[in-house]
Amino acid sequence: MRWSLLEAAPVSIADLRNSAFATATPYIFSFDEPDRGKILYICPRWENNKGDKGPWGEIVKAIVP
């Protein structure tokens, strides 16, 4: 998945500067106290055991609790 804490909504996936890879769900983000209340934008994509990647999902947003 690609993700970033941004003030404005990203225009494309390229605007999401960070990446994460998980082999199990749920993926748990960990943030520091100063990030509380910021907007997290996330875009997931599946990858199989052979490394074949699926299409990017929808960019969604969440507030860091």
mmCIF file of N, CA and C in Angstrom:
data_model
loop_
_atom_site.group_PDB
_atom_site.id
_atom_site.type_symbol
_atom_site.label_atom_id
_atom_site.label_comp_id
_atom_site.label_asym_id
_atom_site.label_seq_id
_atom_site.Cartn_x
_atom_site.Cartn_y
_atom_site.Cartn_z
ATOM 1 N N MET A 1 0.843 -1.167 0.000
ATOM 2 C CA MET A 1 0.000 0.000 0.000
ATOM 3 C C MET A 1 0.886 1.226 0.000
ATOM 4 N N ARG A 2 0.336 2.314 -0.468
ATOM 5 C CA ARG A 2 1.010 3.605 -0.426
ATOM 6 C C ARG A 2 0.218 4.485 0.529
ATOM 7 N N TRP A 3 0.910 5.359 1.260
ATOM 8 C CA TRP A 3 0.216 6.199 2.220
ATOM 9 C C TRP A 3 1.018 7.462 2.524
ATOM 10 N N SER A 4 0.337 8.476 3.023
ATOM 11 C CA SER A 4 0.970 9.722 3.472
ATOM 12 C C SER A 4 0.033 10.471 4.403
ATOM 13 N N LEU A 5 0.621 11.255 5.277
ATOM 14 C CA LEU A 5 -0.119 12.232 6.067
ATOM 15 C C LEU A 5 -0.030 13.539 5.286
ATOM 16 N N LEU A 6 -1.167 14.033 4.799
ATOM 17 C CA LEU A 6 -1.185 15.216 3.947
ATOM 18 C C LEU A 6 -2.249 16.201 4.411
ATOM 19 N N GLU A 7 -2.015 17.475 4.144
ATOM 20 C CA GLU A 7 -3.015 18.507 4.466
ATOM 21 C C GLU A 7 -4.089 18.588 3.394
ATOM 22 N N ALA A 8 -3.707 18.333 2.134
ATOM 23 C CA ALA A 8 -4.656 18.382 1.015
ATOM 24 C C ALA A 8 -4.739 17.004 0.374
ATOM 25 N N ALA A 9 -5.884 16.695 -0.193
ATOM 26 C CA ALA A 9 -6.080 15.390 -0.836
ATOM 27 C C ALA A 9 -5.080 15.190 -1.970
ATOM 28 N N PRO A 10 -4.524 13.989 -2.080
ATOM 29 C CA PRO A 10 -3.580 13.720 -3.166
ATOM 30 C C PRO A 10 -4.286 13.701 -4.514
ATOM 31 N N VAL A 11 -3.570 14.115 -5.546
ATOM 32 C CA VAL A 11 -4.107 14.111 -6.900
ATOM 33 C C VAL A 11 -3.940 12.724 -7.525
ATOM 34 N N SER A 12 -2.843 12.050 -7.162
ATOM 35 C CA SER A 12 -2.574 10.714 -7.708
ATOM 36 C C SER A 12 -1.831 9.876 -6.677
ATOM 37 N N ILE A 13 -1.660 8.620 -6.981
ATOM 38 C CA ILE A 13 -0.944 7.703 -6.087
ATOM 39 C C ILE A 13 0.499 8.153 -5.904
ATOM 40 N N ALA A 14 1.073 8.793 -6.914
ATOM 41 C CA ALA A 14 2.450 9.285 -6.820
ATOM 42 C C ALA A 14 2.615 10.299 -5.686
ATOM 43 N N ASP A 15 1.536 10.955 -5.268
ATOM 44 C CA ASP A 15 1.584 11.916 -4.166
ATOM 45 C C ASP A 15 1.718 11.229 -2.803
ATOM 46 N N LEU A 16 1.464 9.934 -2.754
ATOM 47 C CA LEU A 16 1.580 9.174 -1.506
ATOM 48 C C LEU A 16 3.027 8.706 -1.393
ATOM 49 N N ARG A 17 3.773 9.292 -0.484
ATOM 50 C CA ARG A 17 5.225 9.124 -0.434
ATOM 51 C C ARG A 17 5.715 7.881 0.293
ATOM 52 N N ASN A 18 4.905 7.302 1.145
ATOM 53 C CA ASN A 18 5.338 6.158 1.949
ATOM 54 C C ASN A 18 4.727 4.873 1.415
ATOM 55 N N SER A 19 5.400 3.762 1.697
ATOM 56 C CA SER A 19 4.848 2.469 1.294
ATOM 57 C C SER A 19 4.955 1.491 2.455
ATOM 58 N N ALA A 20 4.091 0.509 2.436
ATOM 59 C CA ALA A 20 4.084 -0.532 3.460
ATOM 60 C C ALA A 20 3.674 -1.839 2.790
ATOM 61 N N PHE A 21 4.180 -2.927 3.302
ATOM 62 C CA PHE A 21 3.853 -4.243 2.776
ATOM 63 C C PHE A 21 3.425 -5.118 3.946
ATOM 64 N N ALA A 22 2.310 -5.789 3.803
ATOM 65 C CA ALA A 22 1.803 -6.638 4.878
ATOM 66 C C ALA A 22 1.465 -8.009 4.319
ATOM 67 N N THR A 23 1.771 -9.043 5.091
ATOM 68 C CA THR A 23 1.421 -10.399 4.687
ATOM 69 C C THR A 23 0.163 -10.889 5.382
ATOM 70 N N ALA A 24 -0.372 -10.078 6.273
ATOM 71 C CA ALA A 24 -1.604 -10.447 6.978
ATOM 72 C C ALA A 24 -2.392 -9.178 7.263
ATOM 73 N N THR A 25 -3.680 -9.342 7.469
ATOM 74 C CA THR A 25 -4.513 -8.200 7.818
ATOM 75 C C THR A 25 -4.965 -8.352 9.264
ATOM 76 N N PRO A 26 -5.255 -7.303 9.954
ATOM 77 C CA PRO A 26 -5.162 -5.920 9.498
ATOM 78 C C PRO A 26 -3.727 -5.411 9.598
ATOM 79 N N TYR A 27 -3.399 -4.424 8.781
ATOM 80 C CA TYR A 27 -2.140 -3.707 8.906
ATOM 81 C C TYR A 27 -2.375 -2.600 9.929
ATOM 82 N N ILE A 28 -1.496 -2.482 10.894
ATOM 83 C CA ILE A 28 -1.670 -1.491 11.958
ATOM 84 C C ILE A 28 -0.623 -0.403 11.810
ATOM 85 N N PHE A 29 -1.102 0.827 11.607
ATOM 86 C CA PHE A 29 -0.207 1.975 11.531
ATOM 87 C C PHE A 29 0.141 2.412 12.950
ATOM 88 N N SER A 30 1.331 2.957 13.108
ATOM 89 C CA SER A 30 1.755 3.488 14.402
ATOM 90 C C SER A 30 2.242 4.921 14.182
ATOM 91 N N PHE A 31 1.660 5.866 14.908
ATOM 92 C CA PHE A 31 2.015 7.273 14.756
ATOM 93 C C PHE A 31 2.407 7.857 16.099
ATOM 94 N N ASP A 32 3.141 8.959 16.039
ATOM 95 C CA ASP A 32 3.540 9.672 17.244
ATOM 96 C C ASP A 32 2.440 10.658 17.653
ATOM 97 N N GLU A 33 2.470 11.087 18.893
ATOM 98 C CA GLU A 33 1.454 11.996 19.431
ATOM 99 C C GLU A 33 1.255 13.259 18.580
ATOM 100 N N PRO A 34 2.321 13.876 18.051
ATOM 101 C CA PRO A 34 2.101 15.088 17.237
ATOM 102 C C PRO A 34 1.283 14.838 15.950
ATOM 103 N N ASP A 35 1.132 13.574 15.540
ATOM 104 C CA ASP A 35 0.357 13.251 14.337
ATOM 105 C C ASP A 35 -1.143 13.129 14.609
ATOM 106 N N ARG A 36 -1.527 13.159 15.876
ATOM 107 C CA ARG A 36 -2.944 13.036 16.240
ATOM 108 C C ARG A 36 -3.768 14.120 15.542
ATOM 109 N N GLY A 37 -4.862 13.707 14.893
ATOM 110 C CA GLY A 37 -5.750 14.635 14.218
ATOM 111 C C GLY A 37 -5.385 14.920 12.763
ATOM 112 N N LYS A 38 -4.225 14.460 12.313
ATOM 113 C CA LYS A 38 -3.832 14.664 10.916
ATOM 114 C C LYS A 38 -4.599 13.697 10.015
ATOM 115 N N ILE A 39 -4.620 14.013 8.723
ATOM 116 C CA ILE A 39 -5.342 13.180 7.761
ATOM 117 C C ILE A 39 -4.376 12.203 7.099
ATOM 118 N N LEU A 40 -4.738 10.929 7.167
ATOM 119 C CA LEU A 40 -3.975 9.843 6.561
ATOM 120 C C LEU A 40 -4.678 9.426 5.279
ATOM 121 N N TYR A 41 -3.944 9.430 4.174
ATOM 122 C CA TYR A 41 -4.465 8.949 2.893
ATOM 123 C C TYR A 41 -3.784 7.622 2.583
ATOM 124 N N ILE A 42 -4.591 6.633 2.184
ATOM 125 C CA ILE A 42 -4.095 5.271 1.954
ATOM 126 C C ILE A 42 -4.624 4.767 0.623
ATOM 127 N N CYS A 43 -3.774 4.032 -0.101
ATOM 128 C CA CYS A 43 -4.205 3.385 -1.337
ATOM 129 C C CYS A 43 -3.642 1.956 -1.343
ATOM 130 N N PRO A 44 -4.500 0.946 -1.291
ATOM 131 C CA PRO A 44 -4.034 -0.439 -1.241
ATOM 132 C C PRO A 44 -3.882 -1.069 -2.629
ATOM 133 N N ARG A 45 -3.115 -2.132 -2.655
ATOM 134 C CA ARG A 45 -2.966 -2.946 -3.869
ATOM 135 C C ARG A 45 -2.536 -4.346 -3.438
ATOM 136 N N TRP A 46 -3.149 -5.348 -4.019
ATOM 137 C CA TRP A 46 -2.807 -6.728 -3.710
ATOM 138 C C TRP A 46 -1.599 -7.167 -4.521
ATOM 139 N N GLU A 47 -0.821 -8.088 -3.947
ATOM 140 C CA GLU A 47 0.310 -8.704 -4.635
ATOM 141 C C GLU A 47 0.299 -10.183 -4.268
ATOM 142 N N ASN A 48 0.454 -11.058 -5.261
ATOM 143 C CA ASN A 48 0.442 -12.486 -4.951
ATOM 144 C C ASN A 48 1.844 -12.987 -4.606
ATOM 145 N N ASN A 49 1.957 -14.275 -4.303
ATOM 146 C CA ASN A 49 3.233 -14.861 -3.879
ATOM 147 C C ASN A 49 4.292 -14.822 -4.977
ATOM 148 N N LYS A 50 3.886 -14.671 -6.221
ATOM 149 C CA LYS A 50 4.827 -14.593 -7.344
ATOM 150 C C LYS A 50 5.309 -13.165 -7.582
ATOM 151 N N GLY A 51 4.735 -12.205 -6.883
ATOM 152 C CA GLY A 51 5.106 -10.808 -7.072
ATOM 153 C C GLY A 51 4.251 -10.089 -8.093
ATOM 154 N N ASP A 52 3.218 -10.770 -8.625
ATOM 155 C CA ASP A 52 2.304 -10.118 -9.561
ATOM 156 C C ASP A 52 1.426 -9.142 -8.786
ATOM 157 N N LYS A 53 1.365 -7.912 -9.281
ATOM 158 C CA LYS A 53 0.610 -6.872 -8.586
ATOM 159 C C LYS A 53 -0.730 -6.635 -9.267
ATOM 160 N N GLY A 54 -1.755 -6.410 -8.453
ATOM 161 C CA GLY A 54 -3.076 -6.086 -8.959
ATOM 162 C C GLY A 54 -3.204 -4.590 -9.169
ATOM 163 N N PRO A 55 -4.378 -4.142 -9.576
ATOM 164 C CA PRO A 55 -4.591 -2.702 -9.780
ATOM 165 C C PRO A 55 -4.654 -1.971 -8.435
ATOM 166 N N TRP A 56 -4.328 -0.683 -8.469
ATOM 167 C CA TRP A 56 -4.445 0.132 -7.270
ATOM 168 C C TRP A 56 -5.912 0.303 -6.910
ATOM 169 N N GLY A 57 -6.191 0.318 -5.624
ATOM 170 C CA GLY A 57 -7.538 0.565 -5.131
ATOM 171 C C GLY A 57 -7.814 2.056 -5.082
ATOM 172 N N GLU A 58 -8.914 2.392 -4.464
ATOM 173 C CA GLU A 58 -9.314 3.785 -4.285
ATOM 174 C C GLU A 58 -8.475 4.421 -3.165
ATOM 175 N N ILE A 59 -8.111 5.680 -3.342
ATOM 176 C CA ILE A 59 -7.435 6.409 -2.259
ATOM 177 C C ILE A 59 -8.496 6.792 -1.228
ATOM 178 N N VAL A 60 -8.287 6.354 -0.001
ATOM 179 C CA VAL A 60 -9.223 6.649 1.077
ATOM 180 C C VAL A 60 -8.521 7.476 2.148
ATOM 181 N N LYS A 61 -9.302 8.142 2.972
ATOM 182 C CA LYS A 61 -8.704 8.948 4.031
ATOM 183 C C LYS A 61 -9.239 8.542 5.386
ATOM 184 N N ALA A 62 -8.422 8.794 6.392
ATOM 185 C CA ALA A 62 -8.789 8.529 7.772
ATOM 186 C C ALA A 62 -8.109 9.592 8.639
ATOM 187 N N ILE A 63 -8.661 9.819 9.791
ATOM 188 C CA ILE A 63 -8.070 10.766 10.750
ATOM 189 C C ILE A 63 -7.283 9.961 11.766
ATOM 190 N N VAL A 64 -6.042 10.369 12.035
ATOM 191 C CA VAL A 64 -5.222 9.693 13.044
ATOM 192 C C VAL A 64 -5.857 9.973 14.402
ATOM 193 N N PRO A 65 -6.260 8.920 15.120
ATOM 194 C CA PRO A 65 -6.933 9.127 16.412
ATOM 195 C C PRO A 65 -5.982 9.595 17.518
#
